[in-house]
Coordinates of C-alpha atoms and ligand atoms in Angstrom, one line a residue:
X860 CA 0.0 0.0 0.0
X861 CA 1.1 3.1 -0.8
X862 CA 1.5 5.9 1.9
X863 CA 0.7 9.8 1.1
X864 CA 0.6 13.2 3.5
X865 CA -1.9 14.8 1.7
X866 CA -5.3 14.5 0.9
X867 CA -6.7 13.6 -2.6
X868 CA -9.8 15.7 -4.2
X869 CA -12.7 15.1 -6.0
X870 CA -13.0 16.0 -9.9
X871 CA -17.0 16.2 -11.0
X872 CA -17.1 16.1 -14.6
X873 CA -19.4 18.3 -16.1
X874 CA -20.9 16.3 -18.6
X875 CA -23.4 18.1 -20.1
X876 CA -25.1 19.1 -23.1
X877 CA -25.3 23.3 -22.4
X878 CA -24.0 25.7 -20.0
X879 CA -27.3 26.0 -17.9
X880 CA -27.7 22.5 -16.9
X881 CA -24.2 22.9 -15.8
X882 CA -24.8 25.7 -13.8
X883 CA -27.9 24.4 -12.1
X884 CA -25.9 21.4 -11.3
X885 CA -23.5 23.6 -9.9
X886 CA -25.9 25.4 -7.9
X887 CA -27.5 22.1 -6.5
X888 CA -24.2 20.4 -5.5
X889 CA -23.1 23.8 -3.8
X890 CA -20.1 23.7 -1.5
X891 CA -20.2 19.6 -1.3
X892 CA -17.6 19.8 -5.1
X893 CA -14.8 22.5 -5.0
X894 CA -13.9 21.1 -8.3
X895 CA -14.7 20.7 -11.9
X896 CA -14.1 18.8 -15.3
X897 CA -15.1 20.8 -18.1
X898 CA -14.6 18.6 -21.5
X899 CA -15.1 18.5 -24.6
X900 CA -18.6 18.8 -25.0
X901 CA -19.5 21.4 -22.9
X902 CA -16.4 23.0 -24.2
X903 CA -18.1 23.1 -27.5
X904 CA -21.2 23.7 -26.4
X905 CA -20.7 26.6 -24.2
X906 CA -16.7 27.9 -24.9
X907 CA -14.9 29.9 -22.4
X908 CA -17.8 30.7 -20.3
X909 CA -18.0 27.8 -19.0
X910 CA -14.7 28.3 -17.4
X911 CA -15.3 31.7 -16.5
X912 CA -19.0 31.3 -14.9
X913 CA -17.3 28.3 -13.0
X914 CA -14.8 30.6 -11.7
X915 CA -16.9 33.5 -10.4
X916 CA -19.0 30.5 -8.5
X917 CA -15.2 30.0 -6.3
X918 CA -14.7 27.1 -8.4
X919 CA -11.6 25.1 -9.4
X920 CA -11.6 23.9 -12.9
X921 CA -9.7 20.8 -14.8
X922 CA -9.8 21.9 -18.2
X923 CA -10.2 18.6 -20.2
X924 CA -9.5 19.2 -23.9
X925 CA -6.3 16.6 -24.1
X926 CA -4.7 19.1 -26.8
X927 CA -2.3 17.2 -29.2
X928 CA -0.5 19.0 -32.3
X929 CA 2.3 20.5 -32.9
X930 CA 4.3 22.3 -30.4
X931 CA 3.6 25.6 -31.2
X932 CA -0.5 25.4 -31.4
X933 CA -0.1 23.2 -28.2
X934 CA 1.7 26.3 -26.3
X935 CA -0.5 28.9 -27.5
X936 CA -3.9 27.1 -26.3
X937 CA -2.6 26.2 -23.1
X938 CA -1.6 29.9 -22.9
X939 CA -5.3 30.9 -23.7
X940 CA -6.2 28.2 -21.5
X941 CA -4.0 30.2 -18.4
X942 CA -5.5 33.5 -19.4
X943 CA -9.4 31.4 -18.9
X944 CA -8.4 30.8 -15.1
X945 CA -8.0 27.0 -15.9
X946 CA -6.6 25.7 -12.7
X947 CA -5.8 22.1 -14.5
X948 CA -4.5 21.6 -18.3
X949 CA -4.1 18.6 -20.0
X950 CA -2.5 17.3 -23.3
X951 CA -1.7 13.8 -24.8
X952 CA 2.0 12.3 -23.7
X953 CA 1.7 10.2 -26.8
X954 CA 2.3 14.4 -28.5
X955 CA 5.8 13.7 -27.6
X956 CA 8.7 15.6 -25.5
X957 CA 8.8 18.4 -27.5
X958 CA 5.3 19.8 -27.5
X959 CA 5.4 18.7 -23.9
X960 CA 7.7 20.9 -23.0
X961 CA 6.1 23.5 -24.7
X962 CA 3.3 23.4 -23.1
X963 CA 5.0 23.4 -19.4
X964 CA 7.1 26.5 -20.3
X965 CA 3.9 28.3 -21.7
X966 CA 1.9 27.8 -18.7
X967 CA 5.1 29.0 -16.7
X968 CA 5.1 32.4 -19.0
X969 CA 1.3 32.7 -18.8
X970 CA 0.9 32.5 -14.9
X971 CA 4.1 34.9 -13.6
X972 CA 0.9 36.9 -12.4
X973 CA -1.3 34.7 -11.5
X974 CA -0.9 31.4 -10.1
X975 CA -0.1 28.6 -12.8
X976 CA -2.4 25.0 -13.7
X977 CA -1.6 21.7 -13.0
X978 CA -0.3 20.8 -16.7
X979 CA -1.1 16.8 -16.6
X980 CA -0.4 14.6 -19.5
X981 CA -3.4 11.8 -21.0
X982 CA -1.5 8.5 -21.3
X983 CA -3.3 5.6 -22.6
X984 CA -7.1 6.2 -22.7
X985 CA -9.0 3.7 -20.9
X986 CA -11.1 2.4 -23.5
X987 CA -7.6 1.6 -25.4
X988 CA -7.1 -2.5 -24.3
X989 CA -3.7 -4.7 -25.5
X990 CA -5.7 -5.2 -29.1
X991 CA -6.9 -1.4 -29.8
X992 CA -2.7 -0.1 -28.4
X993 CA -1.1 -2.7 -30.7
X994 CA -3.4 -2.0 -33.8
X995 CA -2.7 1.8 -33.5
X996 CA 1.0 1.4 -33.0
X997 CA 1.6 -1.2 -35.8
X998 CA 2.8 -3.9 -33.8
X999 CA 2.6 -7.4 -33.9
X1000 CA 3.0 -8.5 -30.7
X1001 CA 0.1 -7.6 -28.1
X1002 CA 1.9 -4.2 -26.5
X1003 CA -0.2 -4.1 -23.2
X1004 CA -1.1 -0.4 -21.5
X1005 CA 0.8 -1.2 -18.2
X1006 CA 4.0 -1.1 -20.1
X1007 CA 3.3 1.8 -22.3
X1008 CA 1.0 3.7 -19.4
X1009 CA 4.4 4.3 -17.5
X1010 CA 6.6 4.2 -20.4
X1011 CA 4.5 7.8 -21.4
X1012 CA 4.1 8.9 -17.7
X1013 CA 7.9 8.7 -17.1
X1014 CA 8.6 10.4 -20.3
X1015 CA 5.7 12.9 -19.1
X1016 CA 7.8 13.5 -16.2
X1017 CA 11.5 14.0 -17.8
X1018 CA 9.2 16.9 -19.6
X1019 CA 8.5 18.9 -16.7
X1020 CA 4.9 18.1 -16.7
X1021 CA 3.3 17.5 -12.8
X1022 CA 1.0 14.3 -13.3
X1023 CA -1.0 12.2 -15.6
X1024 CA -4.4 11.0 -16.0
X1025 CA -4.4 6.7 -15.8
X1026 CA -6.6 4.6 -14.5
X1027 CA -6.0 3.2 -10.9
X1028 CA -5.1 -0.2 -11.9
X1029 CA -2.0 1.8 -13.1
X1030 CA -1.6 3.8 -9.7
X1031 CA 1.4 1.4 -8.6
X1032 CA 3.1 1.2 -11.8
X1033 CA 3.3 4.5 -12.1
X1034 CA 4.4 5.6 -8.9
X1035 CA 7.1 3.1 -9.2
X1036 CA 8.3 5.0 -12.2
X1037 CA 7.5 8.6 -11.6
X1038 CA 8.1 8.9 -7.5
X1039 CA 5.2 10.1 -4.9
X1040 CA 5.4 14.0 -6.0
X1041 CA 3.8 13.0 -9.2
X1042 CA -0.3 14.1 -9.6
X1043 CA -2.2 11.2 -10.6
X1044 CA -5.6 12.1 -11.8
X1045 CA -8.2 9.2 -12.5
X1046 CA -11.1 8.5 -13.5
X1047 CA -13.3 5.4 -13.9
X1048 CA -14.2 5.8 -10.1
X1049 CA -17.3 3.7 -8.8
X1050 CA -19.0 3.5 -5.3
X1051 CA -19.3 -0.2 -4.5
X1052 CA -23.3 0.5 -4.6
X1053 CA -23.5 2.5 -8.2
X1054 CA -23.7 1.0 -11.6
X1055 CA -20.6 0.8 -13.9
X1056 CA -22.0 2.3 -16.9
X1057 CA -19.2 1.6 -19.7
X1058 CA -16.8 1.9 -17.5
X1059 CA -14.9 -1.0 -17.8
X1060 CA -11.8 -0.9 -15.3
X1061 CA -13.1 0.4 -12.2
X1062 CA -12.3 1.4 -9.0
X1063 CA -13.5 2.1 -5.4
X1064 CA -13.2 5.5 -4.1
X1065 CA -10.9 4.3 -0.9
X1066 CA -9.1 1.9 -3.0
X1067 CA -8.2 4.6 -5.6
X1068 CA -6.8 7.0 -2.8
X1069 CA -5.2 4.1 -0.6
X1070 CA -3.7 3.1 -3.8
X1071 CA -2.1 6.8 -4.1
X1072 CA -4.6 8.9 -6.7
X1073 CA -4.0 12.6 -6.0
X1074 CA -7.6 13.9 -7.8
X1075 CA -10.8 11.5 -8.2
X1076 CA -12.5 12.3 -11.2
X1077 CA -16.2 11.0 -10.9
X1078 CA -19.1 11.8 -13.9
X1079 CA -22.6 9.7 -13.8
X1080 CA -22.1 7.9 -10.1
X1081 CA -22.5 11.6 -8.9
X1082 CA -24.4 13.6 -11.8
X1083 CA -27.2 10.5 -11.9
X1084 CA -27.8 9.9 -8.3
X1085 CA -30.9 11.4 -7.1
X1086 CA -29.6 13.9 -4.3
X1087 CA -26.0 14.8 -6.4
X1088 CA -24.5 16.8 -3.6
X1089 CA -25.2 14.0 -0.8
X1090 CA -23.3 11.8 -3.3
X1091 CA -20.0 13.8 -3.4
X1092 CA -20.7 14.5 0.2
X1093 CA -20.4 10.2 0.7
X1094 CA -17.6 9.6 -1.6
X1095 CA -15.4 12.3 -0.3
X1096 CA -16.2 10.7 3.0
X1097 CA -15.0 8.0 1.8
X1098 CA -11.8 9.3 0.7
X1099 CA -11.3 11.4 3.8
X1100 CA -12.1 8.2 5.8
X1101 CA -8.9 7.0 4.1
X1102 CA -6.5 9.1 6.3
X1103 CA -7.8 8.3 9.8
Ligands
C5P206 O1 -19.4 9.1 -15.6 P1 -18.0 8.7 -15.4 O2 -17.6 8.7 -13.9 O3 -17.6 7.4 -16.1 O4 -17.1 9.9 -16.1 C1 -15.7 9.9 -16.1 C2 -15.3 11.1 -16.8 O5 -13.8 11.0 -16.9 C3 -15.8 11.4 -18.2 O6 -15.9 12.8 -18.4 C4 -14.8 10.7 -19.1 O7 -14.8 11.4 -20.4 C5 -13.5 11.0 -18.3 N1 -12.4 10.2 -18.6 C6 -12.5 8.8 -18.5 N2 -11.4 8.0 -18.8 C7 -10.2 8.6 -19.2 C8 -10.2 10.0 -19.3 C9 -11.3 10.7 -19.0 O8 -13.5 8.2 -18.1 N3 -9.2 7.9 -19.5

């Protein structure tokens, strides 16, 4: 078991089709979620407002847009994405050392007034198994996620970035390779009581955290239950329960 001073946060994603549902989950949930997933669909749907009316609510928002391009377009939207008020950033590892790099250093220019995001690197998605990796990488033999998932994450690291998104069956491996100050940042959480949707490789609240996750991103166990903000109330609980 892994053994951490600090205390790991939940992530609600906003996944919703408009702004105003958004906000009136917002409202409902209240002070039970500090913080947010915006992604790509509301991001479409709504644009920079989303960020902005989350902000003026005392909000903290992981903006989830996993930008992968070249260098240069990478920098400049994670530089727009500073000016928004994003407190969390994301782009694809698999974009390479370069444009990871570039987008560290411009959220370092961006924020020398105001206080810099998290820049966390996608490795793997989780709907990627042994089959779908090798296919896309041309390989023959069946290259499994939990050697490439910390193969990217350590080459995440070497380019200044603070964490990655994985999902917890990777907690260990990556911690092995990246050290304890590394943010891990996953999703495919489920309370042992709530349905798994698609989700296929799931996790427990306190198993994710005991594990070592940093930030708990949890969608449809919180935004379908019937009284949302006594849901995040129980699973951070439950992940509070974890350091006593
Ligand atoms: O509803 P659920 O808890 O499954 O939502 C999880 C959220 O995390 C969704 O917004 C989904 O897009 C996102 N996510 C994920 N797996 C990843 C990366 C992001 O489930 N690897």
């Amino acid at each position: 078991m892994h053994h951490r001073q600090h205390k790991s946060e939940l992530i609600v994603a906003l996944d919703f089709e408009n702004l105003k549902e958004a906000l009136d989950f917002v409202e409902t949930a209240g002070d039970s979620v500090t913080w947010y997933k915006i992604g790509s669909q509301l991001f479409c749907s709504a644009g920079p407002s989303a960020v902005s009316e989350l902000k003026k609510r005392g909000k903290k928002v992981f903006l989830d847009l996993k930008f992968h391009d070249i260098p240069n377009t990478v920098a400049s939207a994670v530089a727009e994405a500073v000016k928004m008020g994003a407190d969390m950033v994301n782009v694809h590892a698999s974009g390479g050392r370069e444009m990871m790099k570039a987008a560290v250093k411009a959220a370092n220019e961006k924020a020398k007034t105001g206080s810099r995001p998290l820049v966390i690197a996608v490795t793997v998605l989780t709907s990627m198994d042994a089959q779908g990796l090798s296919e896309a990488m041309n390989r023959s033999d069946s290259y499994s996620p939990s050697t490439h998932v910390p193969h990217l994450a350590k080459l995440a690291k070497d380019s200044g970035m603070d964490g990655v998104v994985a999902s917890a069956h990777e907690i260990e491996l990556i911690r092995k390779a990246c050290g304890d100050d590394f943010v891990l940042v996953i999703p495919g959480i489920r309370p042992a009581d709530s349905s798994t949707d698609d989700q296929k490789r799931i996790m427990t609240p306190a198993e994710a955290v005991r594990k070592g996750a940093n930030f708990l991103v949890v969608g449809r166990p919180v935004l379908k239950a019937e009284i949302p903000a006594e849901a995040a109330r129980a699973i951070k609980a439950e992940m509070d329960g974890c350091f006593n």
